[in-house]
């Protein structure tokens, strides 16, 4: 039941190849410019997440596009978006914990 064909990997699956340079890499650049780049980078990451979520949920929930969304598809979209957000939040929290534990471990080694 292929809806669009292809591998399911779209332009949103490019990873960090398209990320803007980080503000930290600019060294002594203007603080306003650094802040602008940080904000734009966050916007880009958010847009990539929305694109990935839309593509994933469309493939999962949309059997036959029509003029109106049926209740089954609507429920599926709501659940898909909520699980995507939950999963993204879980991954971010896990990465944050891992980073903190690595920092604590390296600090204890240097003592």
N, CA and C of each residue as an Amber inpcrd file, in Angstrom:
protein
   333
   0.8350000  -1.1830000   0.0000000   0.0000000   0.0000000   0.0000000
   0.8750000   1.2410000   0.0000000   1.6630000   1.4180000  -0.9940000
   2.5630000   2.5570000  -1.0570000   1.7840000   3.8180000  -1.4000000
   1.9610000   4.8280000  -0.5770000   1.2180000   6.0650000  -0.7840000
   1.9860000   7.0310000  -1.6700000   3.2880000   7.1210000  -1.4340000
   4.0660000   8.0780000  -2.2150000   5.2580000   7.4250000  -2.8910000
   5.4910000   6.1800000  -2.6100000   6.6610000   5.5180000  -3.1710000
   7.9130000   5.9740000  -2.4460000   9.0420000   5.5310000  -2.8840000
  10.3050000   5.9570000  -2.2740000  10.6280000   5.1520000  -1.0330000
  11.6140000   5.6220000  -0.3140000  12.1080000   4.8730000   0.8400000
  11.5730000   5.3860000   2.1540000  10.7840000   6.4710000   2.1180000
  10.3080000   7.0470000   3.3650000  11.2940000   8.0380000   3.9480000
  12.4370000   8.1730000   3.3270000  13.4230000   9.1450000   3.7850000
  13.3290000  10.3560000   2.8710000  12.9880000  11.4820000   3.4600000
  12.8260000  12.6860000   2.6660000  13.9150000  13.6850000   2.9720000
  13.7280000  14.9070000   2.5240000  14.7450000  15.9260000   2.7280000
  14.9850000  16.2570000   4.1930000  14.0500000  15.9140000   5.0710000
  14.2320000  16.1920000   6.4840000  15.1830000  15.2390000   7.1650000
  15.6680000  14.2410000   6.4620000  16.5170000  13.2160000   7.0660000
  17.9920000  13.4420000   6.7720000  18.3760000  14.6930000   6.6250000
  19.7590000  14.9700000   6.2520000  20.6760000  15.0810000   7.4570000
  20.1240000  15.0330000   8.6590000  20.9540000  15.0910000   9.8560000
  21.5450000  16.4670000  10.0440000  22.7930000  16.5140000  10.4700000
  23.3950000  17.8010000  10.8010000  24.1350000  18.4150000   9.6260000
  24.0580000  17.8220000   8.4650000  24.8000000  18.3380000   7.3220000
  24.3720000  19.7520000   6.9510000  23.1080000  20.0950000   7.2340000
  22.6170000  21.4010000   6.8450000  22.6000000  22.3840000   8.0110000
  23.0610000  21.9860000   9.1850000  23.0420000  22.8790000  10.3390000
  23.9250000  24.0910000  10.0820000  23.4660000  25.2410000  10.5640000
  24.2520000  26.4620000  10.4450000  25.4550000  26.3640000  11.3790000
  26.5080000  27.1120000  11.1000000  27.6650000  27.0750000  12.0060000
  27.2500000  27.5470000  13.3840000  27.7860000  26.9360000  14.3980000
  27.4040000  27.3200000  15.7560000  28.0350000  28.6630000  16.1020000
  27.3450000  29.3870000  16.9600000  27.8470000  30.6980000  17.3700000
  29.1500000  30.5650000  18.1350000  29.3400000  29.4450000  18.8260000
  30.5620000  29.2310000  19.6020000  31.7840000  29.1770000  18.6870000
  31.5970000  28.7550000  17.4390000  32.7010000  28.6400000  16.5030000
  33.1240000  29.9780000  15.9220000  32.4130000  31.0570000  16.2650000
  32.7300000  32.3590000  15.6930000  33.7560000  33.1300000  16.5020000
  34.1240000  32.6030000  17.6450000  35.1560000  33.2360000  18.4560000
  34.7580000  34.6140000  18.9280000  35.4750000  35.6330000  18.5010000
  35.2480000  36.9900000  18.9770000  34.2320000  37.7680000  18.1660000
  33.3300000  37.1090000  17.4930000  32.3430000  37.8090000  16.6740000
  31.3830000  38.6180000  17.5450000  30.6910000  39.5170000  16.9140000
  29.7120000  40.3810000  17.5610000  28.6750000  39.5560000  18.3180000
  28.4280000  39.8540000  19.6150000  27.4500000  39.0960000  20.3970000
  26.0430000  39.1040000  19.7820000  25.6620000  40.2160000  19.1410000
  24.3490000  40.2640000  18.4820000  24.2960000  39.2830000  17.3260000
  25.3760000  39.1890000  16.5830000  25.4420000  38.2400000  15.4660000
  25.3830000  36.8150000  15.9940000  26.1170000  36.5390000  17.0720000
  26.0860000  35.2070000  17.6800000  24.6700000  34.8420000  18.1010000
  23.9720000  35.7660000  18.7470000  22.5990000  35.5090000  19.2020000
  21.6750000  35.2680000  18.0090000  21.8320000  36.0570000  16.9520000
  21.0260000  35.8920000  15.7460000  21.2260000  34.4940000  15.1630000
  22.4820000  34.0550000  15.0790000  22.7800000  32.7270000  14.5190000
  22.1990000  31.6330000  15.4090000  22.2810000  31.7930000  16.7270000
  21.6940000  30.8060000  17.6420000  20.1890000  30.6880000  17.4250000
  19.5180000  31.8400000  17.3280000  18.0660000  31.8390000  17.1330000
  17.7040000  31.1950000  15.7960000  18.4270000  31.5530000  14.7400000
  18.1400000  30.9900000  13.4170000  18.3930000  29.4800000  13.3830000
  19.4430000  29.0440000  14.0760000  19.7430000  27.6110000  14.1480000
  18.6330000  26.8710000  14.8780000  18.1370000  27.4540000  15.9710000
  17.0190000  26.8370000  16.6910000  15.7780000  26.7770000  15.8170000
  15.5100000  27.8320000  15.0580000  14.3560000  27.8340000  14.1500000
  14.4870000  26.7150000  13.1140000  15.6920000  26.5750000  12.5680000
  15.9250000  25.5530000  11.5520000  15.7110000  24.1530000  12.1320000
  16.2230000  23.9090000  13.3330000  16.0410000  22.5960000  13.9720000
  14.5660000  22.3270000  14.2280000  13.8390000  23.3480000  14.6850000
  12.4090000  23.1910000  14.9320000  11.6810000  22.8630000  13.6310000
  12.0070000  23.5660000  12.5490000  11.3690000  23.2980000  11.2590000
  11.6690000  21.8790000  10.7760000  12.8910000  21.4030000  10.9970000
  13.2410000  20.0370000  10.6120000  12.4220000  19.0290000  11.4100000
  12.2510000  19.2770000  12.7210000  11.4270000  18.3800000  13.5440000
   9.9890000  18.3540000  13.0700000   9.4330000  19.5250000  12.7730000
   8.0540000  19.5890000  12.2830000   7.9320000  18.8390000  10.9640000
   8.9110000  19.0090000  10.0820000   8.8890000  18.3110000   8.7930000
   8.9340000  16.7950000   8.9980000   9.8360000  16.3350000   9.8650000
   9.9350000  14.9000000  10.1280000   8.6430000  14.3600000  10.7210000
   8.0740000  15.0960000  11.6750000   6.8390000  14.6640000  12.3190000
   5.7010000  14.6090000  11.3070000   5.5950000  15.6230000  10.4690000
   4.5320000  15.6620000   9.4620000   4.6660000  14.4910000   8.5040000
   5.8640000  14.2450000   8.0260000   6.0920000  13.1460000   7.0820000
   5.7710000  11.7940000   7.7190000   6.2640000  11.5870000   8.9320000
   6.0290000  10.3300000   9.6380000   4.5360000  10.0900000   9.8680000
   3.8600000  11.0940000  10.4080000   2.4440000  10.9340000  10.7470000
   1.5770000  10.8350000   9.5050000   1.9320000  11.5360000   8.4380000
   1.1690000  11.4310000   7.1870000   1.2590000  10.0090000   6.6480000
   2.4790000   9.4710000   6.6030000   2.6700000   8.1040000   6.1030000
   1.9220000   7.0880000   6.9550000   1.9130000   7.3070000   8.2540000
   1.2930000   6.3610000   9.1830000  -0.2280000   6.4420000   9.1660000
  -0.7880000   7.6400000   9.0680000  -2.2120000   7.8420000   9.3290000
  -3.0820000   8.0900000   8.1070000  -2.5090000   8.5000000   6.9970000
  -3.3340000   8.9160000   5.8630000  -3.4260000   7.8140000   4.8270000
  -4.5060000   7.0310000   4.8930000  -4.7030000   5.9470000   3.9230000
  -5.0930000   6.4860000   2.5540000  -6.1420000   7.2640000   2.5300000
  -6.6390000   7.8020000   1.2610000  -7.0270000   9.2600000   1.4570000
  -6.2200000  10.1670000   0.9210000  -6.5390000  11.5900000   1.0620000
  -7.8960000  11.9110000   0.4650000  -8.6410000  12.7310000   1.1540000
  -9.9500000  13.1450000   0.6770000 -10.2260000  14.5630000   1.1100000
 -11.4360000  15.0320000   0.8210000 -11.7640000  16.4220000   1.1610000
 -11.9250000  16.6580000   2.6640000 -12.0890000  15.5740000   3.4190000
 -12.3290000  15.7090000   4.8500000 -11.5720000  14.6170000   5.6000000
 -11.1100000  14.9380000   6.8130000 -10.3880000  13.9820000   7.6430000
 -11.3980000  13.1450000   8.4260000 -11.3480000  11.8220000   8.2890000
 -12.2780000  11.0010000   9.0780000 -11.7810000  10.8980000  10.5180000
 -12.6440000  10.4430000  11.4120000 -12.3080000  10.4410000  12.8420000
 -11.1520000   9.4960000  13.1550000 -11.0360000   8.3800000  12.4230000
  -9.9360000   7.4500000  12.6630000  -8.5980000   8.1060000  12.3230000
  -8.5490000   8.7810000  11.1730000  -7.3070000   9.4470000  10.7650000
  -6.9790000  10.6000000  11.7280000  -7.9890000  11.3360000  12.1480000
  -7.7650000  12.4450000  13.0700000  -7.1920000  11.9470000  14.3930000
  -7.7740000  10.8680000  14.9260000  -7.2680000  10.2700000  16.1640000
  -5.8360000   9.7830000  15.9820000  -5.5740000   9.1700000  14.8370000
  -4.2320000   8.6660000  14.5320000  -3.2250000   9.8260000  14.5050000
  -3.5800000  10.9350000  13.8440000  -2.6840000  12.0900000  13.7820000
  -2.3980000  12.6480000  15.1700000  -3.4370000  12.7830000  15.9860000
  -3.2520000  13.3140000  17.3430000  -2.3040000  12.4180000  18.1320000
  -2.5610000  11.1050000  18.0970000  -1.6970000  10.1640000  18.8200000
  -0.2700000  10.1740000  18.2780000  -0.1300000  10.2280000  16.9650000
   1.1950000  10.2230000  16.3370000   1.9980000  11.4570000  16.7660000
   1.3720000  12.6190000  16.7130000   2.0680000  13.8570000  17.0930000
   2.4510000  13.8110000  18.5710000   1.5250000  13.3690000  19.4130000
   1.8230000  13.3010000  20.8490000   2.9680000  12.3340000  21.1300000
   2.9870000  11.1680000  20.4830000   4.0760000  10.2100000  20.6910000
   5.3850000  10.7450000  20.1450000   5.3420000  11.4590000  19.0120000
   6.5510000  12.0470000  18.4480000   7.1480000  13.0540000  19.4310000
   6.2950000  13.9020000  20.0020000   6.7610000  14.8970000  20.9710000
   7.3030000  14.2100000  22.2180000   6.5790000  13.2040000  22.7220000
   7.0470000  12.4600000  23.8980000   8.4180000  11.8360000  23.6420000
   8.5530000  11.2050000  22.4850000   9.8130000  10.5400000  22.1430000
  10.9490000  11.5470000  22.0070000  10.6790000  12.6620000  21.3360000
  11.7070000  13.6950000  21.1810000  12.1440000  14.2320000  22.5400000
  11.1720000  14.4660000  23.4190000  11.4860000  14.9800000  24.7580000
  12.2920000  13.9500000  25.5540000  11.9080000  12.6830000  25.4440000
  12.6300000  11.6210000  26.1390000  14.0870000  11.5690000  25.6760000
  14.2870000  11.6380000  24.3680000  15.6420000  11.5780000  23.8130000
  16.4670000  12.7730000  24.2920000  15.8690000  13.9670000  24.2520000
  16.6020000  15.1550000  24.7270000  16.9770000  15.0250000  26.1970000
  16.0340000  14.5730000  27.0260000  16.3170000  14.3960000  28.4530000
  17.4140000  13.3570000  28.6620000  17.3570000  12.2790000  27.9080000
  18.3590000  11.2100000  28.0360000  19.7460000  11.7180000  27.6390000
  19.8080000  12.4730000  26.5400000  21.0950000  13.0360000  26.1140000
  21.6410000  13.9990000  27.1540000  20.7420000  14.7990000  27.7340000
  21.1530000  15.7370000  28.7720000  21.7150000  14.9910000  29.9850000
  21.0430000  13.9300000  30.4090000  21.5190000  13.1220000  31.5440000
  22.8740000  12.4960000  31.2260000  23.0170000  11.9800000  30.0210000
  24.2720000  11.3490000  29.6140000  25.4020000  12.3740000  29.6310000
  25.1070000  13.5730000  29.1250000  26.1180000  14.6260000  29.1070000
  26.5200000  15.0180000  30.5220000  25.5350000  15.1380000  31.4110000
  25.8280000  15.5040000  32.8050000  26.6560000  14.4280000  33.4940000
  26.3130000  13.1570000  33.2520000  27.0600000  12.0840000  33.9110000
  28.4890000  12.0020000  33.3710000  28.6740000  12.2860000  32.0710000
  30.0300000  12.3070000  31.5110000  30.8380000  13.4360000  32.1320000
  30.2020000  14.6080000  32.3030000  30.8940000  15.7460000  32.8990000
  31.2830000  15.4370000  34.3450000  30.3480000  14.8530000  35.1060000
  30.6270000  14.5160000  36.5000000  31.7450000  13.4860000  36.5680000
  31.7560000  12.5220000  35.6660000  32.7900000  11.4810000  35.6510000
  34.1540000  12.0950000  35.3480000  34.2170000  12.9710000  34.3530000
  35.5090000  13.5720000  33.9900000  36.0000000  14.5130000  35.1030000
  35.0690000  15.1840000  35.8050000  35.4600000  16.0330000  36.9320000
  36.0390000  15.2040000  38.0720000  35.4240000  14.0480000  38.3270000
  35.9210000  13.2020000  39.4230000  37.2950000  12.6250000  39.0770000
  37.5780000  12.4180000  37.8000000  38.8990000  11.9170000  37.4050000
  39.9780000  12.9820000  37.5800000  39.5920000  14.2580000  37.3960000
  40.5930000  15.3140000  37.4730000  40.9040000  15.7210000  38.9170000
  40.1040000  15.2700000  39.8740000  40.3510000  15.6050000  41.2920000
  41.5010000  14.8240000  41.8870000
